[in-house]
Amino acid sequence: MTTQSNRFMLLTPLFQKFITESSSGRRLTPSGKRISKGTIEQYKCVLKYLLEFEQLQNLPLRIRILNTFSQRVLHSEKLYWKRFFKNFSHWLYQRPCYDLYVCSVAKTLRSFFNYLSKEQSLSVGNYHLLFKVPSQKLTPVVLEPHQLKFL
C-alpha cells in the first residue's frame, strides 16, 4: 500500500508569478512575441477578482499538485474546480459583468493553468478545460451611412 502525498499550493501567489513572468518577457505568446500590456492589465484585473473572491469566501483558493492519480482524488479535484468556477462566474455576473467579459476571465484562467502545466511542469490536472461560459451569439446590425447619421 502506497501513501498518497498531495501538495497544495495557494493560487494567488502562483498567479502573481504568472503576471510577473508575462510582463518581464520570460513568458511569450505561442508565436514568440511578448505579451501585450493590455493582456497583462487583464491578468491584473483577474487577480484582483480572485483576491476579492477569496476574501468573500473567507478561504484561500488552492491548487492540488497531483502526485498520485487515484480516482477519489481526481474526482474530488474535479468537483472542487467545477464548484469554484460555478461560484466564481456567478459572483462575476452579480458584479455585474457580462458574458463576453466573463468569457475573457475564463480564458485567462485557462491560460494560467496551461502555464502551470506546460511551463512550470506542475501536474495540476486538466480541470481548467471546464472553465467555459455559454455565450450568446451576437448578430451585428449593419447600418447605411444615412441611417447612422439619422441616429
CSV table of N, CA, C and O in Angstrom, one decimal, residues 13-131:
chain,number,residue,atom,x,y,z
A,13,PRO,N,-0.5,33.5,-5.1
A,13,PRO,CA,1.0,33.7,-5.4
A,13,PRO,C,1.4,33.2,-6.7
A,13,PRO,O,2.3,33.8,-7.4
A,14,LEU,N,0.9,32.0,-7.1
A,14,LEU,CA,1.2,31.5,-8.4
A,14,LEU,C,0.7,32.4,-9.5
A,14,LEU,O,1.4,32.5,-10.5
A,15,PHE,N,-0.4,33.0,-9.3
A,15,PHE,CA,-1.0,33.9,-10.4
A,15,PHE,C,-0.1,35.1,-10.4
A,15,PHE,O,0.1,35.7,-11.5
A,16,GLN,N,0.4,35.6,-9.3
A,16,GLN,CA,1.2,36.8,-9.3
A,16,GLN,C,2.5,36.5,-10.0
A,16,GLN,O,3.0,37.3,-10.8
A,17,LYS,N,3.1,35.3,-9.9
A,17,LYS,CA,4.3,34.9,-10.6
A,17,LYS,C,4.0,34.8,-12.1
A,17,LYS,O,4.8,35.2,-12.9
A,18,PHE,N,2.8,34.3,-12.5
A,18,PHE,CA,2.4,34.3,-13.8
A,18,PHE,C,2.4,35.6,-14.5
A,18,PHE,O,2.9,35.8,-15.6
A,19,ILE,N,1.9,36.6,-13.7
A,19,ILE,CA,1.8,38.0,-14.2
A,19,ILE,C,3.2,38.6,-14.4
A,19,ILE,O,3.6,39.2,-15.4
A,20,THR,N,4.1,38.3,-13.4
A,20,THR,CA,5.5,38.8,-13.4
A,20,THR,C,6.2,38.2,-14.6
A,20,THR,O,6.9,39.0,-15.3
A,21,GLU,N,6.1,36.9,-14.8
A,21,GLU,CA,6.8,36.3,-15.9
A,21,GLU,C,6.3,36.8,-17.2
A,21,GLU,O,7.0,36.9,-18.2
A,22,SER,N,5.0,37.1,-17.3
A,22,SER,CA,4.4,37.6,-18.5
A,22,SER,C,4.9,39.0,-18.8
A,22,SER,O,5.2,39.3,-20.0
A,23,SER,N,4.9,39.8,-17.8
A,23,SER,CA,5.3,41.2,-18.0
A,23,SER,C,6.8,41.4,-18.2
A,23,SER,O,7.2,42.3,-18.9
A,24,SER,N,7.6,40.5,-17.7
A,24,SER,CA,9.1,40.7,-17.8
A,24,SER,C,9.6,40.1,-19.2
A,24,SER,O,10.7,40.4,-19.5
A,25,GLY,N,8.7,39.4,-19.9
A,25,GLY,CA,9.2,38.8,-21.1
A,25,GLY,C,9.7,37.4,-21.1
A,25,GLY,O,10.1,36.8,-22.1
A,26,ARG,N,9.7,36.8,-19.9
A,26,ARG,CA,10.1,35.4,-19.7
A,26,ARG,C,9.0,34.5,-20.3
A,26,ARG,O,9.3,33.4,-20.7
A,27,ARG,N,7.8,34.9,-20.3
A,27,ARG,CA,6.7,34.1,-20.9
A,27,ARG,C,6.3,34.9,-22.1
A,27,ARG,O,6.0,36.1,-22.1
A,28,LEU,N,6.2,34.1,-23.2
A,28,LEU,CA,5.9,34.7,-24.5
A,28,LEU,C,4.6,34.1,-25.1
A,28,LEU,O,4.1,33.0,-24.6
A,29,THR,N,4.1,34.7,-26.1
A,29,THR,CA,2.9,34.1,-26.8
A,29,THR,C,3.4,32.9,-27.6
A,29,THR,O,4.6,32.7,-27.8
A,30,PRO,N,2.5,32.1,-28.1
A,30,PRO,CA,2.9,30.9,-28.9
A,30,PRO,C,3.7,31.3,-30.2
A,30,PRO,O,4.6,30.5,-30.6
A,31,SER,N,3.5,32.5,-30.7
A,31,SER,CA,4.2,32.9,-31.9
A,31,SER,C,5.6,33.5,-31.5
A,31,SER,O,6.4,33.9,-32.4
A,32,GLY,N,5.9,33.6,-30.2
A,32,GLY,CA,7.2,34.1,-29.8
A,32,GLY,C,7.3,35.6,-29.5
A,32,GLY,O,8.3,36.1,-29.1
A,33,LYS,N,6.1,36.3,-29.5
A,33,LYS,CA,6.1,37.7,-29.2
A,33,LYS,C,5.9,37.9,-27.7
A,33,LYS,O,5.4,37.0,-27.0
A,34,ARG,N,6.2,39.1,-27.3
A,34,ARG,CA,5.9,39.5,-25.9
A,34,ARG,C,4.4,39.6,-25.7
A,34,ARG,O,3.7,40.0,-26.6
A,35,ILE,N,4.0,39.4,-24.5
A,35,ILE,CA,2.6,39.5,-24.1
A,35,ILE,C,2.3,41.0,-24.1
A,35,ILE,O,3.1,41.8,-23.5
A,36,SER,N,1.2,41.4,-24.6
A,36,SER,CA,0.9,42.9,-24.7
A,36,SER,C,0.5,43.4,-23.4
A,36,SER,O,0.1,42.7,-22.4
A,37,LYS,N,0.7,44.7,-23.2
A,37,LYS,CA,0.3,45.4,-22.0
A,37,LYS,C,-1.1,45.3,-21.6
A,37,LYS,O,-1.5,45.2,-20.5
A,38,GLY,N,-2.0,45.3,-22.7
A,38,GLY,CA,-3.4,45.1,-22.4
A,38,GLY,C,-3.8,43.8,-21.8
A,38,GLY,O,-4.6,43.7,-20.9
A,39,THR,N,-3.1,42.8,-22.3
A,39,THR,CA,-3.3,41.4,-21.8
A,39,THR,C,-2.8,41.3,-20.3
A,39,THR,O,-3.5,40.7,-19.5
A,40,ILE,N,-1.7,42.0,-20.0
A,40,ILE,CA,-1.2,42.0,-18.7
A,40,ILE,C,-2.1,42.7,-17.7
A,40,ILE,O,-2.4,42.3,-16.6
A,41,GLU,N,-2.7,43.8,-18.2
A,41,GLU,CA,-3.8,44.5,-17.4
A,41,GLU,C,-5.0,43.6,-17.2
A,41,GLU,O,-5.5,43.6,-16.1
A,42,GLN,N,-5.3,42.8,-18.2
A,42,GLN,CA,-6.4,41.8,-18.0
A,42,GLN,C,-6.0,40.8,-16.9
A,42,GLN,O,-6.9,40.5,-16.0
A,43,TYR,N,-4.8,40.4,-16.9
A,43,TYR,CA,-4.3,39.4,-15.9
A,43,TYR,C,-4.4,40.1,-14.5
A,43,TYR,O,-4.8,39.4,-13.5
A,44,LYS,N,-4.0,41.3,-14.4
A,44,LYS,CA,-4.1,42.0,-13.1
A,44,LYS,C,-5.5,42.2,-12.6
A,44,LYS,O,-5.8,42.0,-11.4
A,45,CYS,N,-6.5,42.4,-13.5
A,45,CYS,CA,-7.9,42.5,-13.1
A,45,CYS,C,-8.4,41.2,-12.6
A,45,CYS,O,-9.1,41.1,-11.7
A,46,VAL,N,-8.0,40.1,-13.3
A,46,VAL,CA,-8.4,38.8,-12.9
A,46,VAL,C,-7.9,38.5,-11.5
A,46,VAL,O,-8.6,37.9,-10.6
A,47,LEU,N,-6.6,38.8,-11.3
A,47,LEU,CA,-6.0,38.6,-9.9
A,47,LEU,C,-6.8,39.4,-8.9
A,47,LEU,O,-7.1,38.9,-7.8
A,48,LYS,N,-7.2,40.6,-9.2
A,48,LYS,CA,-8.0,41.4,-8.3
A,48,LYS,C,-9.3,40.7,-8.0
A,48,LYS,O,-9.7,40.6,-6.8
A,49,TYR,N,-9.9,40.2,-9.0
A,49,TYR,CA,-11.2,39.5,-8.8
A,49,TYR,C,-11.0,38.2,-7.9
A,49,TYR,O,-11.8,37.9,-7.1
A,50,LEU,N,-9.9,37.5,-8.2
A,50,LEU,CA,-9.6,36.3,-7.4
A,50,LEU,C,-9.4,36.6,-5.9
A,50,LEU,O,-9.8,35.9,-5.0
A,51,LEU,N,-8.6,37.7,-5.7
A,51,LEU,CA,-8.4,38.2,-4.3
A,51,LEU,C,-9.7,38.6,-3.6
A,51,LEU,O,-10.0,38.2,-2.4
A,52,GLU,N,-10.6,39.3,-4.3
A,52,GLU,CA,-11.9,39.7,-3.7
A,52,GLU,C,-12.7,38.4,-3.5
A,52,GLU,O,-13.4,38.4,-2.4
A,53,PHE,N,-12.7,37.5,-4.4
A,53,PHE,CA,-13.5,36.3,-4.2
A,53,PHE,C,-13.0,35.5,-3.0
A,53,PHE,O,-13.8,34.9,-2.3
A,54,GLU,N,-11.7,35.4,-2.9
A,54,GLU,CA,-11.1,34.7,-1.7
A,54,GLU,C,-11.6,35.4,-0.4
A,54,GLU,O,-11.9,34.7,0.6
A,55,GLN,N,-11.5,36.7,-0.4
A,55,GLN,CA,-12.0,37.4,0.9
A,55,GLN,C,-13.5,37.2,1.1
A,55,GLN,O,-13.9,37.0,2.3
A,56,LEU,N,-14.3,37.1,0.1
A,56,LEU,CA,-15.7,36.9,0.2
A,56,LEU,C,-15.9,35.5,0.7
A,56,LEU,O,-16.8,35.3,1.6
A,57,GLN,N,-15.2,34.5,0.2
A,57,GLN,CA,-15.4,33.1,0.7
A,57,GLN,C,-14.7,32.9,2.0
A,57,GLN,O,-14.9,31.9,2.6
A,58,ASN,N,-13.8,33.8,2.4
A,58,ASN,CA,-13.0,33.6,3.6
A,58,ASN,C,-12.2,32.3,3.6
A,58,ASN,O,-12.1,31.7,4.7
A,59,LEU,N,-11.7,32.0,2.4
A,59,LEU,CA,-11.0,30.8,2.3
A,59,LEU,C,-10.0,30.9,1.1
A,59,LEU,O,-10.5,31.3,0.0
A,60,PRO,N,-8.7,30.7,1.3
A,60,PRO,CA,-7.8,30.9,0.1
A,60,PRO,C,-8.0,29.8,-0.9
A,60,PRO,O,-8.3,28.6,-0.6
A,61,LEU,N,-7.9,30.2,-2.2
A,61,LEU,CA,-8.0,29.2,-3.3
A,61,LEU,C,-6.7,28.4,-3.3
A,61,LEU,O,-5.6,29.0,-3.2
A,62,ARG,N,-6.8,27.1,-3.5
A,62,ARG,CA,-5.6,26.3,-3.5
A,62,ARG,C,-5.6,25.4,-4.8
A,62,ARG,O,-6.6,25.2,-5.4
A,63,ILE,N,-4.4,25.0,-5.1
A,63,ILE,CA,-4.2,24.1,-6.3
A,63,ILE,C,-3.5,22.9,-5.7
A,63,ILE,O,-2.5,23.0,-5.0
A,64,ARG,N,-4.1,21.7,-6.0
A,64,ARG,CA,-3.5,20.5,-5.5
A,64,ARG,C,-2.6,20.0,-6.6
A,64,ARG,O,-3.0,19.8,-7.8
A,65,ILE,N,-1.3,19.7,-6.3
A,65,ILE,CA,-0.4,19.1,-7.2
A,65,ILE,C,-0.6,17.6,-7.1
A,65,ILE,O,-0.4,17.0,-6.1
A,66,LEU,N,-1.0,17.1,-8.2
A,66,LEU,CA,-1.4,15.7,-8.3
A,66,LEU,C,-0.2,14.7,-8.5
A,66,LEU,O,0.3,14.6,-9.6
A,67,ASN,N,0.3,14.2,-7.4
A,67,ASN,CA,1.4,13.2,-7.5
A,67,ASN,C,0.9,11.8,-7.7
A,67,ASN,O,1.6,11.0,-8.3
A,68,THR,N,-0.3,11.6,-7.3
A,68,THR,CA,-0.9,10.3,-7.5
A,68,THR,C,-2.2,10.5,-8.2
A,68,THR,O,-2.8,11.6,-8.2
A,69,PHE,N,-2.7,9.5,-8.9
A,69,PHE,CA,-3.9,9.7,-9.7
A,69,PHE,C,-5.0,8.7,-9.3
A,69,PHE,O,-5.5,8.1,-10.2
A,70,SER,N,-5.3,8.6,-8.0
A,70,SER,CA,-6.4,7.8,-7.6
A,70,SER,C,-7.7,8.4,-8.1
A,70,SER,O,-7.8,9.6,-8.2
A,71,GLN,N,-8.7,7.6,-8.3
A,71,GLN,CA,-10.0,8.0,-8.8
A,71,GLN,C,-10.6,9.0,-7.8
A,71,GLN,O,-11.2,10.0,-8.2
A,72,ARG,N,-10.5,8.7,-6.5
A,72,ARG,CA,-11.1,9.6,-5.5
A,72,ARG,C,-10.5,11.0,-5.5
A,72,ARG,O,-11.2,12.0,-5.4
A,73,VAL,N,-9.2,11.1,-5.6
A,73,VAL,CA,-8.5,12.4,-5.6
A,73,VAL,C,-8.9,13.1,-6.9
A,73,VAL,O,-9.2,14.3,-6.8
A,74,LEU,N,-8.9,12.5,-8.0
A,74,LEU,CA,-9.2,13.1,-9.3
A,74,LEU,C,-10.7,13.6,-9.3
A,74,LEU,O,-11.0,14.7,-9.7
A,75,HIS,N,-11.5,12.8,-8.7
A,75,HIS,CA,-13.0,13.2,-8.7
A,75,HIS,C,-13.2,14.4,-7.7
A,75,HIS,O,-13.9,15.3,-8.0
A,76,SER,N,-12.5,14.4,-6.6
A,76,SER,CA,-12.7,15.5,-5.6
A,76,SER,C,-12.1,16.8,-6.2
A,76,SER,O,-12.7,17.8,-6.0
A,77,GLU,N,-11.0,16.7,-6.9
A,77,GLU,CA,-10.5,17.9,-7.6
A,77,GLU,C,-11.4,18.4,-8.7
A,77,GLU,O,-11.6,19.6,-8.8
A,78,LYS,N,-11.9,17.5,-9.4
A,78,LYS,CA,-12.9,17.9,-10.5
A,78,LYS,C,-14.1,18.6,-9.9
A,78,LYS,O,-14.5,19.7,-10.4
A,79,LEU,N,-14.6,18.1,-8.8
A,79,LEU,CA,-15.7,18.8,-8.1
A,79,LEU,C,-15.3,20.1,-7.5
A,79,LEU,O,-16.1,21.1,-7.6
A,80,TYR,N,-14.1,20.2,-7.0
A,80,TYR,CA,-13.6,21.4,-6.4
A,80,TYR,C,-13.6,22.5,-7.4
A,80,TYR,O,-14.1,23.7,-7.2
A,81,TRP,N,-13.0,22.2,-8.6
A,81,TRP,CA,-12.8,23.3,-9.6
A,81,TRP,C,-14.1,23.6,-10.3
A,81,TRP,O,-14.4,24.7,-10.7
A,82,LYS,N,-15.0,22.6,-10.5
A,82,LYS,CA,-16.3,22.8,-11.0
A,82,LYS,C,-17.1,23.7,-10.1
A,82,LYS,O,-17.7,24.7,-10.6
A,83,ARG,N,-17.1,23.5,-8.8
A,83,ARG,CA,-17.8,24.3,-7.9
A,83,ARG,C,-17.2,25.7,-7.8
A,83,ARG,O,-17.9,26.7,-7.8
A,84,PHE,N,-15.9,25.8,-7.8
A,84,PHE,CA,-15.2,27.1,-7.8
A,84,PHE,C,-15.7,27.9,-9.0
A,84,PHE,O,-16.1,29.1,-8.9
A,85,PHE,N,-15.6,27.4,-10.2
A,85,PHE,CA,-15.9,28.2,-11.4
A,85,PHE,C,-17.4,28.5,-11.5
A,85,PHE,O,-17.7,29.7,-11.9
A,86,LYS,N,-18.2,27.7,-11.0
A,86,LYS,CA,-19.7,28.0,-11.0
A,86,LYS,C,-19.9,29.2,-10.0
A,86,LYS,O,-20.6,30.1,-10.4
A,87,ASN,N,-19.3,29.1,-8.8
A,87,ASN,CA,-19.5,30.2,-7.8
A,87,ASN,C,-18.8,31.5,-8.3
A,87,ASN,O,-19.3,32.5,-8.1
A,88,PHE,N,-17.6,31.3,-8.9
A,88,PHE,CA,-16.9,32.5,-9.3
A,88,PHE,C,-17.6,33.2,-10.4
A,88,PHE,O,-17.7,34.4,-10.4
A,89,SER,N,-18.0,32.5,-11.4
A,89,SER,CA,-18.7,33.1,-12.6
A,89,SER,C,-20.0,33.7,-12.1
A,89,SER,O,-20.4,34.8,-12.6
A,90,HIS,N,-20.7,33.0,-11.2
A,90,HIS,CA,-22.0,33.6,-10.7
A,90,HIS,C,-21.7,34.9,-9.9
A,90,HIS,O,-22.4,35.9,-10.1
A,91,TRP,N,-20.6,34.9,-9.2
A,91,TRP,CA,-20.2,36.1,-8.5
A,91,TRP,C,-19.9,37.3,-9.5
A,91,TRP,O,-20.2,38.4,-9.3
A,92,LEU,N,-19.2,36.9,-10.6
A,92,LEU,CA,-18.9,37.9,-11.6
A,92,LEU,C,-20.1,38.5,-12.2
A,92,LEU,O,-20.2,39.7,-12.5
A,93,TYR,N,-21.1,37.6,-12.5
A,93,TYR,CA,-22.3,38.1,-13.1
A,93,TYR,C,-23.1,39.1,-12.2
A,93,TYR,O,-23.8,40.0,-12.6
A,94,GLN,N,-22.9,38.9,-10.9
A,94,GLN,CA,-23.6,39.8,-9.9
A,94,GLN,C,-22.9,41.1,-9.8
A,94,GLN,O,-23.4,42.1,-9.2
A,95,ARG,N,-21.7,41.3,-10.3
A,95,ARG,CA,-20.9,42.5,-10.1
A,95,ARG,C,-21.4,43.7,-10.8
A,95,ARG,O,-21.2,44.8,-10.3
A,96,PRO,N,-21.9,43.9,-11.9
A,96,PRO,CA,-22.3,43.0,-13.0
A,96,PRO,C,-21.2,43.0,-14.1
A,96,PRO,O,-20.8,44.0,-14.6
A,97,CYS,N,-20.9,41.8,-14.5
A,97,CYS,CA,-20.0,41.6,-15.7
A,97,CYS,C,-20.9,40.8,-16.7
A,97,CYS,O,-21.8,40.1,-16.3
A,98,TYR,N,-20.6,41.0,-17.9
A,98,TYR,CA,-21.4,40.4,-19.0
A,98,TYR,C,-20.7,39.2,-19.6
A,98,TYR,O,-19.5,39.0,-19.3
A,99,ASP,N,-21.4,38.5,-20.4
A,99,ASP,CA,-20.9,37.2,-21.0
A,99,ASP,C,-19.5,37.3,-21.6
A,99,ASP,O,-18.7,36.5,-21.3
A,100,LEU,N,-19.3,38.3,-22.4
A,100,LEU,CA,-18.0,38.4,-23.1
A,100,LEU,C,-16.9,38.6,-22.1
A,100,LEU,O,-15.8,38.1,-22.3
A,101,TYR,N,-17.1,39.4,-21.1
A,101,TYR,CA,-16.1,39.7,-20.1
A,101,TYR,C,-15.8,38.4,-19.2
A,101,TYR,O,-14.7,38.1,-18.9
A,102,VAL,N,-16.9,37.7,-18.8
A,102,VAL,CA,-16.7,36.5,-18.1
A,102,VAL,C,-16.0,35.5,-18.9
A,102,VAL,O,-15.2,34.7,-18.4
A,103,CYS,N,-16.3,35.4,-20.2
A,103,CYS,CA,-15.5,34.5,-21.1
A,103,CYS,C,-14.1,34.9,-21.1
A,103,CYS,O,-13.2,34.0,-21.1
A,104,SER,N,-13.8,36.2,-21.1
A,104,SER,CA,-12.4,36.6,-21.1
A,104,SER,C,-11.7,36.2,-19.8
A,104,SER,O,-10.5,35.8,-19.8
A,105,VAL,N,-12.4,36.3,-18.7
A,105,VAL,CA,-11.8,35.9,-17.4
A,105,VAL,C,-11.5,34.4,-17.4
A,105,VAL,O,-10.5,33.9,-17.0
A,106,ALA,N,-12.5,33.6,-18.0
A,106,ALA,CA,-12.3,32.2,-18.1
A,106,ALA,C,-11.1,31.8,-19.0
A,106,ALA,O,-10.4,30.9,-18.6
A,107,LYS,N,-11.0,32.5,-20.0
A,107,LYS,CA,-9.8,32.3,-20.9
A,107,LYS,C,-8.5,32.6,-20.2
A,107,LYS,O,-7.5,31.9,-20.4
A,108,THR,N,-8.5,33.6,-19.4
A,108,THR,CA,-7.3,34.0,-18.6
A,108,THR,C,-7.0,32.9,-17.6
A,108,THR,O,-5.8,32.5,-17.5
A,109,LEU,N,-8.0,32.4,-17.0
A,109,LEU,CA,-7.8,31.3,-16.0
A,109,LEU,C,-7.3,30.0,-16.7
A,109,LEU,O,-6.4,29.3,-16.2
A,110,ARG,N,-7.8,29.7,-17.9
A,110,ARG,CA,-7.3,28.6,-18.7
A,110,ARG,C,-5.9,28.8,-19.1
A,110,ARG,O,-5.0,27.8,-19.0
A,111,SER,N,-5.5,30.0,-19.5
A,111,SER,CA,-4.1,30.3,-19.8
A,111,SER,C,-3.2,30.1,-18.6
A,111,SER,O,-2.1,29.6,-18.8
A,112,PHE,N,-3.6,30.5,-17.5
A,112,PHE,CA,-2.9,30.4,-16.2
A,112,PHE,C,-2.6,28.9,-15.9
A,112,PHE,O,-1.5,28.5,-15.6
A,113,PHE,N,-3.6,28.1,-16.0
A,113,PHE,CA,-3.5,26.6,-15.7
A,113,PHE,C,-2.6,26.0,-16.8
A,113,PHE,O,-1.8,25.0,-16.5
A,114,ASN,N,-2.7,26.4,-18.0
A,114,ASN,CA,-1.8,25.9,-19.1
A,114,ASN,C,-0.4,26.2,-18.8
A,114,ASN,O,0.5,25.4,-19.0
A,115,TYR,N,-0.2,27.5,-18.3
A,115,TYR,CA,1.2,27.9,-17.9
A,115,TYR,C,1.7,27.0,-16.8
A,115,TYR,O,2.9,26.6,-16.8
A,116,LEU,N,0.9,26.7,-15.8
A,116,LEU,CA,1.3,25.9,-14.7
A,116,LEU,C,1.7,24.5,-15.2
A,116,LEU,O,2.7,23.9,-14.8
A,117,SER,N,0.9,24.0,-16.1
A,117,SER,CA,1.1,22.6,-16.6
A,117,SER,C,2.2,22.5,-17.5
A,117,SER,O,3.1,21.6,-17.4
A,118,LYS,N,2.3,23.4,-18.5
A,118,LYS,CA,3.3,23.3,-19.6
A,118,LYS,C,4.6,23.9,-19.2
A,118,LYS,O,5.7,23.4,-19.5
A,119,GLU,N,4.6,25.2,-18.7
A,119,GLU,CA,5.8,25.9,-18.5
A,119,GLU,C,6.4,25.7,-17.1
A,119,GLU,O,7.6,25.7,-16.9
A,120,GLN,N,5.6,25.4,-16.1
A,120,GLN,CA,6.1,25.1,-14.8
A,120,GLN,C,6.2,23.6,-14.4
A,120,GLN,O,6.7,23.3,-13.4
A,121,SER,N,5.7,22.8,-15.3
A,121,SER,CA,5.7,21.4,-15.2
A,121,SER,C,5.1,20.9,-13.9
A,121,SER,O,5.5,19.9,-13.3
A,122,LEU,N,4.0,21.5,-13.5
A,122,LEU,CA,3.2,21.1,-12.3
A,122,LEU,C,2.0,20.3,-12.8
A,122,LEU,O,1.3,20.6,-13.7
A,123,SER,N,1.9,19.2,-12.2
A,123,SER,CA,0.8,18.3,-12.5
A,123,SER,C,-0.5,18.7,-11.8
A,123,SER,O,-0.7,18.4,-10.6
A,124,VAL,N,-1.3,19.6,-12.5
A,124,VAL,CA,-2.4,20.2,-11.8
A,124,VAL,C,-3.7,19.6,-12.4
A,124,VAL,O,-4.8,20.1,-12.0
A,125,GLY,N,-3.7,18.7,-13.3
A,125,GLY,CA,-4.9,18.2,-13.9
A,125,GLY,C,-5.3,19.0,-15.1
A,125,GLY,O,-4.7,20.0,-15.4
A,126,ASN,N,-6.4,18.6,-15.7
A,126,ASN,CA,-7.0,19.4,-16.8
A,126,ASN,C,-8.4,19.9,-16.5
A,126,ASN,O,-9.2,20.0,-17.4
A,127,TYR,N,-8.6,20.2,-15.3
A,127,TYR,CA,-10.0,20.7,-14.9
A,127,TYR,C,-10.3,22.1,-15.4
A,127,TYR,O,-11.4,22.5,-15.6
A,128,HIS,N,-9.2,22.8,-15.7
A,128,HIS,CA,-9.4,24.2,-16.3
A,128,HIS,C,-10.1,24.2,-17.6
A,128,HIS,O,-10.6,25.2,-18.0
A,129,LEU,N,-10.1,23.0,-18.3
A,129,LEU,CA,-10.8,22.9,-19.6
A,129,LEU,C,-12.3,23.0,-19.4
A,129,LEU,O,-13.0,23.3,-20.4
A,130,LEU,N,-12.8,22.9,-18.2
A,130,LEU,CA,-14.2,23.0,-17.9
A,130,LEU,C,-14.6,24.5,-17.7
A,130,LEU,O,-15.8,24.8,-17.6
A,131,PHE,N,-13.7,25.4,-17.7
A,131,PHE,CA,-14.0,26.8,-17.4
A,131,PHE,C,-14.5,27.4,-18.7
A,131,PHE,O,-13.8,28.1,-19.5
